[in-house]
JSON list of C-alpha atoms in Angstrom, two decimals:
[
{"chain": "A", "resi": 1, "resn": "MET", "atom": "CA", "xyz": [19.02, -23.45, 44.71]},
{"chain": "A", "resi": 2, "resn": "ALA", "atom": "CA", "xyz": [16.05, -21.12, 44.19]},
{"chain": "A", "resi": 3, "resn": "TYR", "atom": "CA", "xyz": [18.03, -19.28, 41.53]},
{"chain": "A", "resi": 4, "resn": "HIS", "atom": "CA", "xyz": [18.56, -22.51, 39.62]},
{"chain": "A", "resi": 5, "resn": "VAL", "atom": "CA", "xyz": [14.81, -23.30, 39.68]},
{"chain": "A", "resi": 6, "resn": "ASN", "atom": "CA", "xyz": [13.98, -19.81, 38.42]},
{"chain": "A", "resi": 7, "resn": "ALA", "atom": "CA", "xyz": [16.51, -20.20, 35.64]},
{"chain": "A", "resi": 8, "resn": "VAL", "atom": "CA", "xyz": [15.00, -23.54, 34.63]},
{"chain": "A", "resi": 9, "resn": "ILE", "atom": "CA", "xyz": [11.50, -22.06, 34.63]},
{"chain": "A", "resi": 10, "resn": "SER", "atom": "CA", "xyz": [12.69, -19.14, 32.54]},
{"chain": "A", "resi": 11, "resn": "ARG", "atom": "CA", "xyz": [14.34, -21.47, 30.03]},
{"chain": "A", "resi": 12, "resn": "SER", "atom": "CA", "xyz": [11.22, -23.64, 29.95]},
{"chain": "A", "resi": 13, "resn": "SER", "atom": "CA", "xyz": [9.04, -20.60, 29.42]},
{"chain": "A", "resi": 14, "resn": "ILE", "atom": "CA", "xyz": [11.27, -19.42, 26.61]},
{"chain": "A", "resi": 15, "resn": "LEU", "atom": "CA", "xyz": [11.24, -22.84, 24.97]},
{"chain": "A", "resi": 16, "resn": "ALA", "atom": "CA", "xyz": [7.45, -23.07, 25.25]},
{"chain": "A", "resi": 17, "resn": "TYR", "atom": "CA", "xyz": [7.06, -19.57, 23.82]},
{"chain": "A", "resi": 18, "resn": "ALA", "atom": "CA", "xyz": [9.42, -20.39, 20.96]},
{"chain": "A", "resi": 19, "resn": "ALA", "atom": "CA", "xyz": [7.45, -23.56, 20.21]},
{"chain": "A", "resi": 20, "resn": "LEU", "atom": "CA", "xyz": [4.20, -21.56, 20.08]},
{"chain": "A", "resi": 21, "resn": "VAL", "atom": "CA", "xyz": [5.75, -19.00, 17.76]},
{"chain": "A", "resi": 22, "resn": "LEU", "atom": "CA", "xyz": [7.02, -21.71, 15.43]},
{"chain": "A", "resi": 23, "resn": "LEU", "atom": "CA", "xyz": [3.63, -23.41, 15.46]},
{"chain": "A", "resi": 24, "resn": "ALA", "atom": "CA", "xyz": [1.91, -20.12, 14.63]},
{"chain": "A", "resi": 25, "resn": "LEU", "atom": "CA", "xyz": [4.29, -19.52, 11.74]},
{"chain": "A", "resi": 26, "resn": "HIS", "atom": "CA", "xyz": [3.32, -22.82, 10.18]},
{"chain": "A", "resi": 27, "resn": "GLN", "atom": "CA", "xyz": [-0.43, -22.12, 10.34]},
{"chain": "A", "resi": 28, "resn": "PRO", "atom": "CA", "xyz": [-1.93, -20.42, 7.27]},
{"chain": "A", "resi": 29, "resn": "ALA", "atom": "CA", "xyz": [-3.15, -16.89, 7.90]},
{"chain": "A", "resi": 30, "resn": "VAL", "atom": "CA", "xyz": [-6.83, -16.36, 7.21]},
{"chain": "A", "resi": 31, "resn": "ALA", "atom": "CA", "xyz": [-6.04, -13.58, 4.73]},
{"chain": "A", "resi": 32, "resn": "GLN", "atom": "CA", "xyz": [-3.81, -15.93, 2.76]},
{"chain": "A", "resi": 33, "resn": "GLU", "atom": "CA", "xyz": [-6.38, -18.69, 2.40]},
{"chain": "A", "resi": 34, "resn": "GLU", "atom": "CA", "xyz": [-7.87, -19.19, -1.03]},
{"chain": "A", "resi": 35, "resn": "ALA", "atom": "CA", "xyz": [-11.32, -17.64, -1.30]},
{"chain": "A", "resi": 36, "resn": "THR", "atom": "CA", "xyz": [-14.17, -19.84, -2.44]},
{"chain": "A", "resi": 37, "resn": "GLY", "atom": "CA", "xyz": [-17.71, -19.26, -3.59]},
{"chain": "A", "resi": 38, "resn": "PRO", "atom": "CA", "xyz": [-18.64, -15.75, -4.72]},
{"chain": "A", "resi": 39, "resn": "LEU", "atom": "CA", "xyz": [-15.27, -14.34, -3.60]},
{"chain": "A", "resi": 40, "resn": "ALA", "atom": "CA", "xyz": [-13.16, -16.78, -5.62]},
{"chain": "A", "resi": 41, "resn": "GLY", "atom": "CA", "xyz": [-10.84, -14.68, -7.74]},
{"chain": "A", "resi": 42, "resn": "TYR", "atom": "CA", "xyz": [-11.99, -11.41, -6.14]},
{"chain": "A", "resi": 43, "resn": "LEU", "atom": "CA", "xyz": [-9.31, -8.70, -5.97]},
{"chain": "A", "resi": 44, "resn": "ASP", "atom": "CA", "xyz": [-9.77, -5.29, -4.37]},
{"chain": "A", "resi": 45, "resn": "ASP", "atom": "CA", "xyz": [-6.42, -3.62, -3.63]},
{"chain": "A", "resi": 46, "resn": "ARG", "atom": "CA", "xyz": [-5.49, 0.06, -3.80]},
{"chain": "A", "resi": 47, "resn": "SER", "atom": "CA", "xyz": [-2.03, -0.26, -2.26]},
{"chain": "A", "resi": 48, "resn": "SER", "atom": "CA", "xyz": [-0.14, 0.55, -5.47]},
{"chain": "A", "resi": 49, "resn": "PRO", "atom": "CA", "xyz": [-0.98, 1.83, -8.96]},
{"chain": "A", "resi": 50, "resn": "GLU", "atom": "CA", "xyz": [-0.47, -1.66, -10.40]},
{"chain": "A", "resi": 51, "resn": "ALA", "atom": "CA", "xyz": [-2.69, -3.27, -7.74]},
{"chain": "A", "resi": 52, "resn": "LEU", "atom": "CA", "xyz": [-5.44, -0.72, -8.32]},
{"chain": "A", "resi": 53, "resn": "ILE", "atom": "CA", "xyz": [-5.48, -1.31, -12.08]},
{"chain": "A", "resi": 54, "resn": "ARG", "atom": "CA", "xyz": [-5.44, -5.10, -11.57]},
{"chain": "A", "resi": 55, "resn": "SER", "atom": "CA", "xyz": [-8.40, -4.66, -9.20]},
{"chain": "A", "resi": 56, "resn": "TYR", "atom": "CA", "xyz": [-10.20, -2.48, -11.74]},
{"chain": "A", "resi": 57, "resn": "TYR", "atom": "CA", "xyz": [-9.89, -5.07, -14.49]},
{"chain": "A", "resi": 58, "resn": "ASN", "atom": "CA", "xyz": [-10.73, -7.84, -12.02]},
{"chain": "A", "resi": 59, "resn": "ALA", "atom": "CA", "xyz": [-14.04, -6.04, -11.47]},
{"chain": "A", "resi": 60, "resn": "VAL", "atom": "CA", "xyz": [-14.55, -5.74, -15.23]},
{"chain": "A", "resi": 61, "resn": "ASN", "atom": "CA", "xyz": [-13.85, -9.46, -15.72]},
{"chain": "A", "resi": 62, "resn": "ARG", "atom": "CA", "xyz": [-16.34, -10.29, -12.96]},
{"chain": "A", "resi": 63, "resn": "GLN", "atom": "CA", "xyz": [-18.90, -7.89, -14.51]},
{"chain": "A", "resi": 64, "resn": "GLU", "atom": "CA", "xyz": [-18.94, -5.92, -11.26]},
{"chain": "A", "resi": 65, "resn": "TYR", "atom": "CA", "xyz": [-19.24, -2.57, -12.98]},
{"chain": "A", "resi": 66, "resn": "ALA", "atom": "CA", "xyz": [-20.24, -0.58, -9.88]},
{"chain": "A", "resi": 67, "resn": "ARG", "atom": "CA", "xyz": [-17.00, -1.72, -8.24]},
{"chain": "A", "resi": 68, "resn": "ALA", "atom": "CA", "xyz": [-15.00, -0.94, -11.39]},
{"chain": "A", "resi": 69, "resn": "TYR", "atom": "CA", "xyz": [-16.64, 2.50, -11.54]},
{"chain": "A", "resi": 70, "resn": "SER", "atom": "CA", "xyz": [-15.65, 3.15, -7.92]},
{"chain": "A", "resi": 71, "resn": "TYR", "atom": "CA", "xyz": [-11.94, 2.98, -8.76]},
{"chain": "A", "resi": 72, "resn": "TYR", "atom": "CA", "xyz": [-12.26, 6.24, -10.70]},
{"chain": "A", "resi": 73, "resn": "SER", "atom": "CA", "xyz": [-12.08, 9.58, -8.93]},
{"chain": "A", "resi": 74, "resn": "GLU", "atom": "CA", "xyz": [-15.25, 11.64, -9.03]},
{"chain": "A", "resi": 75, "resn": "GLU", "atom": "CA", "xyz": [-13.49, 14.09, -11.36]},
{"chain": "A", "resi": 76, "resn": "GLY", "atom": "CA", "xyz": [-12.19, 11.37, -13.66]},
{"chain": "A", "resi": 77, "resn": "ARG", "atom": "CA", "xyz": [-15.15, 9.10, -14.22]},
{"chain": "A", "resi": 78, "resn": "GLU", "atom": "CA", "xyz": [-18.00, 9.14, -16.69]},
{"chain": "A", "resi": 79, "resn": "PRO", "atom": "CA", "xyz": [-20.77, 11.05, -14.88]},
{"chain": "A", "resi": 80, "resn": "ASP", "atom": "CA", "xyz": [-23.47, 8.61, -16.06]},
{"chain": "A", "resi": 81, "resn": "PHE", "atom": "CA", "xyz": [-22.95, 5.16, -14.51]},
{"chain": "A", "resi": 82, "resn": "ASP", "atom": "CA", "xyz": [-25.41, 3.47, -16.90]},
{"chain": "A", "resi": 83, "resn": "LYS", "atom": "CA", "xyz": [-23.50, 4.82, -19.90]},
{"chain": "A", "resi": 84, "resn": "TYR", "atom": "CA", "xyz": [-20.23, 3.63, -18.33]},
{"chain": "A", "resi": 85, "resn": "ALA", "atom": "CA", "xyz": [-21.59, 0.11, -17.69]},
{"chain": "A", "resi": 86, "resn": "LYS", "atom": "CA", "xyz": [-23.07, -0.15, -21.21]},
{"chain": "A", "resi": 87, "resn": "GLY", "atom": "CA", "xyz": [-19.57, 0.44, -22.55]},
{"chain": "A", "resi": 88, "resn": "TYR", "atom": "CA", "xyz": [-18.75, -3.07, -21.33]},
{"chain": "A", "resi": 89, "resn": "GLN", "atom": "CA", "xyz": [-21.95, -4.83, -22.46]},
{"chain": "A", "resi": 90, "resn": "ASN", "atom": "CA", "xyz": [-20.15, -6.68, -25.29]},
{"chain": "A", "resi": 91, "resn": "THR", "atom": "CA", "xyz": [-17.03, -7.49, -23.25]},
{"chain": "A", "resi": 92, "resn": "LYS", "atom": "CA", "xyz": [-16.60, -11.14, -22.31]},
{"chain": "A", "resi": 93, "resn": "SER", "atom": "CA", "xyz": [-13.17, -10.82, -20.67]},
{"chain": "A", "resi": 94, "resn": "VAL", "atom": "CA", "xyz": [-10.02, -8.72, -20.47]},
{"chain": "A", "resi": 95, "resn": "GLU", "atom": "CA", "xyz": [-6.36, -9.48, -19.90]},
{"chain": "A", "resi": 96, "resn": "ILE", "atom": "CA", "xyz": [-3.77, -6.84, -19.05]},
{"chain": "A", "resi": 97, "resn": "LYS", "atom": "CA", "xyz": [-0.02, -6.30, -19.13]},
{"chain": "A", "resi": 98, "resn": "LEU", "atom": "CA", "xyz": [1.42, -3.41, -17.16]},
{"chain": "A", "resi": 99, "resn": "GLY", "atom": "CA", "xyz": [4.52, -1.32, -17.59]},
{"chain": "A", "resi": 100, "resn": "LYS", "atom": "CA", "xyz": [6.37, 0.48, -14.81]},
{"chain": "A", "resi": 101, "resn": "ALA", "atom": "CA", "xyz": [4.44, 3.13, -12.90]},
{"chain": "A", "resi": 102, "resn": "GLN", "atom": "CA", "xyz": [6.15, 6.52, -12.96]},
{"chain": "A", "resi": 103, "resn": "PRO", "atom": "CA", "xyz": [5.50, 8.69, -9.88]},
{"chain": "A", "resi": 104, "resn": "ASP", "atom": "CA", "xyz": [5.31, 12.46, -9.80]},
{"chain": "A", "resi": 105, "resn": "GLY", "atom": "CA", "xyz": [4.74, 14.38, -6.57]},
{"chain": "A", "resi": 106, "resn": "ALA", "atom": "CA", "xyz": [2.59, 17.48, -6.42]},
{"chain": "A", "resi": 107, "resn": "ALA", "atom": "CA", "xyz": [1.34, 19.67, -3.59]},
{"chain": "A", "resi": 108, "resn": "GLY", "atom": "CA", "xyz": [-0.18, 17.16, -1.18]},
{"chain": "A", "resi": 109, "resn": "SER", "atom": "CA", "xyz": [-0.65, 14.36, -3.72]},
{"chain": "A", "resi": 110, "resn": "ILE", "atom": "CA", "xyz": [1.27, 11.73, -5.59]},
{"chain": "A", "resi": 111, "resn": "TYR", "atom": "CA", "xyz": [0.40, 11.05, -9.22]},
{"chain": "A", "resi": 112, "resn": "TRP", "atom": "CA", "xyz": [1.49, 8.06, -11.27]},
{"chain": "A", "resi": 113, "resn": "SER", "atom": "CA", "xyz": [1.48, 7.35, -14.99]},
{"chain": "A", "resi": 114, "resn": "LEU", "atom": "CA", "xyz": [1.03, 3.66, -15.69]},
{"chain": "A", "resi": 115, "resn": "PRO", "atom": "CA", "xyz": [1.62, 2.16, -19.16]},
{"chain": "A", "resi": 116, "resn": "ILE", "atom": "CA", "xyz": [-0.81, -0.63, -20.02]},
{"chain": "A", "resi": 117, "resn": "ALA", "atom": "CA", "xyz": [-1.88, -2.99, -22.77]},
{"chain": "A", "resi": 118, "resn": "VAL", "atom": "CA", "xyz": [-5.34, -4.56, -22.66]},
{"chain": "A", "resi": 119, "resn": "LYS", "atom": "CA", "xyz": [-6.59, -7.55, -24.61]},
{"chain": "A", "resi": 120, "resn": "SER", "atom": "CA", "xyz": [-10.37, -7.48, -24.74]},
{"chain": "A", "resi": 121, "resn": "VAL", "atom": "CA", "xyz": [-12.41, -10.48, -25.85]},
{"chain": "A", "resi": 122, "resn": "SER", "atom": "CA", "xyz": [-15.91, -9.56, -26.99]},
{"chain": "A", "resi": 123, "resn": "THR", "atom": "CA", "xyz": [-19.00, -11.68, -26.51]},
{"chain": "A", "resi": 124, "resn": "ASP", "atom": "CA", "xyz": [-18.73, -12.72, -30.18]},
{"chain": "A", "resi": 125, "resn": "GLY", "atom": "CA", "xyz": [-15.18, -14.04, -29.55]},
{"chain": "A", "resi": 126, "resn": "LYS", "atom": "CA", "xyz": [-13.23, -11.26, -31.29]},
{"chain": "A", "resi": 127, "resn": "ASP", "atom": "CA", "xyz": [-9.91, -10.22, -29.67]},
{"chain": "A", "resi": 128, "resn": "THR", "atom": "CA", "xyz": [-8.86, -6.58, -29.68]},
{"chain": "A", "resi": 129, "resn": "VAL", "atom": "CA", "xyz": [-5.63, -5.28, -28.17]},
{"chain": "A", "resi": 130, "resn": "PHE", "atom": "CA", "xyz": [-5.39, -1.74, -26.83]},
{"chain": "A", "resi": 131, "resn": "THR", "atom": "CA", "xyz": [-2.40, 0.33, -25.75]},
{"chain": "A", "resi": 132, "resn": "GLY", "atom": "CA", "xyz": [-2.37, 3.34, -23.49]},
{"chain": "A", "resi": 133, "resn": "CYS", "atom": "CA", "xyz": [-1.82, 4.91, -20.12]},
{"chain": "A", "resi": 134, "resn": "TYR", "atom": "CA", "xyz": [-3.65, 5.52, -16.87]},
{"chain": "A", "resi": 135, "resn": "THR", "atom": "CA", "xyz": [-3.04, 8.42, -14.51]},
{"chain": "A", "resi": 136, "resn": "LEU", "atom": "CA", "xyz": [-3.64, 7.63, -10.84]},
{"chain": "A", "resi": 137, "resn": "ARG", "atom": "CA", "xyz": [-3.68, 9.89, -7.79]},
{"chain": "A", "resi": 138, "resn": "LEU", "atom": "CA", "xyz": [-3.33, 9.48, -4.06]},
{"chain": "A", "resi": 139, "resn": "ALA", "atom": "CA", "xyz": [-3.88, 12.46, -1.77]},
{"chain": "A", "resi": 140, "resn": "ASN", "atom": "CA", "xyz": [-1.31, 12.23, 1.00]},
{"chain": "A", "resi": 141, "resn": "PRO", "atom": "CA", "xyz": [-2.98, 10.01, 3.64]},
{"chain": "A", "resi": 142, "resn": "ALA", "atom": "CA", "xyz": [-1.37, 12.02, 6.46]},
{"chain": "A", "resi": 143, "resn": "ASN", "atom": "CA", "xyz": [-3.19, 15.12, 5.19]},
{"chain": "A", "resi": 144, "resn": "GLN", "atom": "CA", "xyz": [-6.59, 13.42, 5.22]},
{"chain": "A", "resi": 145, "resn": "ALA", "atom": "CA", "xyz": [-7.54, 14.15, 8.82]},
{"chain": "A", "resi": 146, "resn": "VAL", "atom": "CA", "xyz": [-11.34, 14.05, 8.50]},
{"chain": "A", "resi": 147, "resn": "PRO", "atom": "CA", "xyz": [-13.71, 11.71, 6.63]},
{"chain": "A", "resi": 148, "resn": "PRO", "atom": "CA", "xyz": [-14.32, 10.84, 3.98]},
{"chain": "A", "resi": 149, "resn": "PHE", "atom": "CA", "xyz": [-10.95, 9.27, 3.21]},
{"chain": "A", "resi": 150, "resn": "HIS", "atom": "CA", "xyz": [-10.02, 9.41, -0.47]},
{"chain": "A", "resi": 151, "resn": "PRO", "atom": "CA", "xyz": [-8.05, 6.30, -1.49]},
{"chain": "A", "resi": 152, "resn": "MET", "atom": "CA", "xyz": [-5.85, 6.00, -4.55]},
{"chain": "A", "resi": 153, "resn": "SER", "atom": "CA", "xyz": [-8.00, 6.38, -7.65]},
{"chain": "A", "resi": 154, "resn": "ILE", "atom": "CA", "xyz": [-7.89, 6.56, -11.42]},
{"chain": "A", "resi": 155, "resn": "MET", "atom": "CA", "xyz": [-7.86, 10.12, -12.70]},
{"chain": "A", "resi": 156, "resn": "THR", "atom": "CA", "xyz": [-7.73, 9.41, -16.43]},
{"chain": "A", "resi": 157, "resn": "GLY", "atom": "CA", "xyz": [-7.32, 6.52, -18.79]},
{"chain": "A", "resi": 158, "resn": "SER", "atom": "CA", "xyz": [-6.60, 6.58, -22.48]},
{"chain": "A", "resi": 159, "resn": "LEU", "atom": "CA", "xyz": [-6.57, 3.46, -24.67]},
{"chain": "A", "resi": 160, "resn": "THR", "atom": "CA", "xyz": [-6.24, 3.13, -28.44]},
{"chain": "A", "resi": 161, "resn": "PRO", "atom": "CA", "xyz": [-6.35, -0.01, -30.60]},
{"chain": "A", "resi": 162, "resn": "SER", "atom": "CA", "xyz": [-3.01, -1.69, -31.32]},
{"chain": "A", "resi": 163, "resn": "GLU", "atom": "CA", "xyz": [-2.02, -4.03, -34.14]},
{"chain": "A", "resi": 164, "resn": "LYS", "atom": "CA", "xyz": [0.71, -5.59, -31.97]},
{"chain": "A", "resi": 165, "resn": "SER", "atom": "CA", "xyz": [0.46, -8.48, -29.51]},
{"chain": "A", "resi": 166, "resn": "LEU", "atom": "CA", "xyz": [-0.54, -7.80, -25.92]},
{"chain": "A", "resi": 167, "resn": "GLU", "atom": "CA", "xyz": [3.06, -8.04, -24.70]},
{"chain": "A", "resi": 168, "resn": "GLU", "atom": "CA", "xyz": [4.37, -5.75, -27.45]},
{"chain": "A", "resi": 169, "resn": "SER", "atom": "CA", "xyz": [1.63, -3.17, -26.90]},
{"chain": "A", "resi": 170, "resn": "VAL", "atom": "CA", "xyz": [2.73, -1.99, -23.46]},
{"chain": "A", "resi": 171, "resn": "PRO", "atom": "CA", "xyz": [4.19, 1.52, -23.93]},
{"chain": "A", "resi": 172, "resn": "GLU", "atom": "CA", "xyz": [7.75, 2.09, -22.69]},
{"chain": "A", "resi": 173, "resn": "GLN", "atom": "CA", "xyz": [6.48, 5.05, -20.68]},
{"chain": "A", "resi": 174, "resn": "CYS", "atom": "CA", "xyz": [3.68, 7.58, -20.46]},
{"chain": "A", "resi": 175, "resn": "GLU", "atom": "CA", "xyz": [3.69, 11.34, -20.19]},
{"chain": "A", "resi": 176, "resn": "THR", "atom": "CA", "xyz": [4.30, 12.58, -16.68]},
{"chain": "A", "resi": 177, "resn": "PRO", "atom": "CA", "xyz": [0.99, 13.53, -15.08]}
]
């Protein structure tokens, strides 16, 4: 008889646990909730080359130039932050289309070439489309044993004006880094 009671308790415990798991699965995770206020539309993600470039242009669209500047590696960015920020003083907004990132491994790092097209709208309302490529780098995280940690960053970016539409301006591929 005691065995039967233990079996019932075990089944009850399992059912209760399963119910809690199902309930938890139907609750929205905090990270998935829509941000409001000053964080509405904020994107800061370095988990892939595409995510990093989306985050970069998100910062540009939000006129958060210090954040945008931080996505560049120290070697790859304009040394003068004020000069960098002034380069965007007439930019009202940007829209991007990305191609497929092409990886290339090197001693202790991974590099990617990422084709991109950018549509820039100036403060006077003029649209300009650019075509080009970004080179991004991530030092192998397993090899970064002491601070500071160096996340994925932009090494170089090259954009030139395009006469084509945004969608048609994305290069098929870029040179391997």
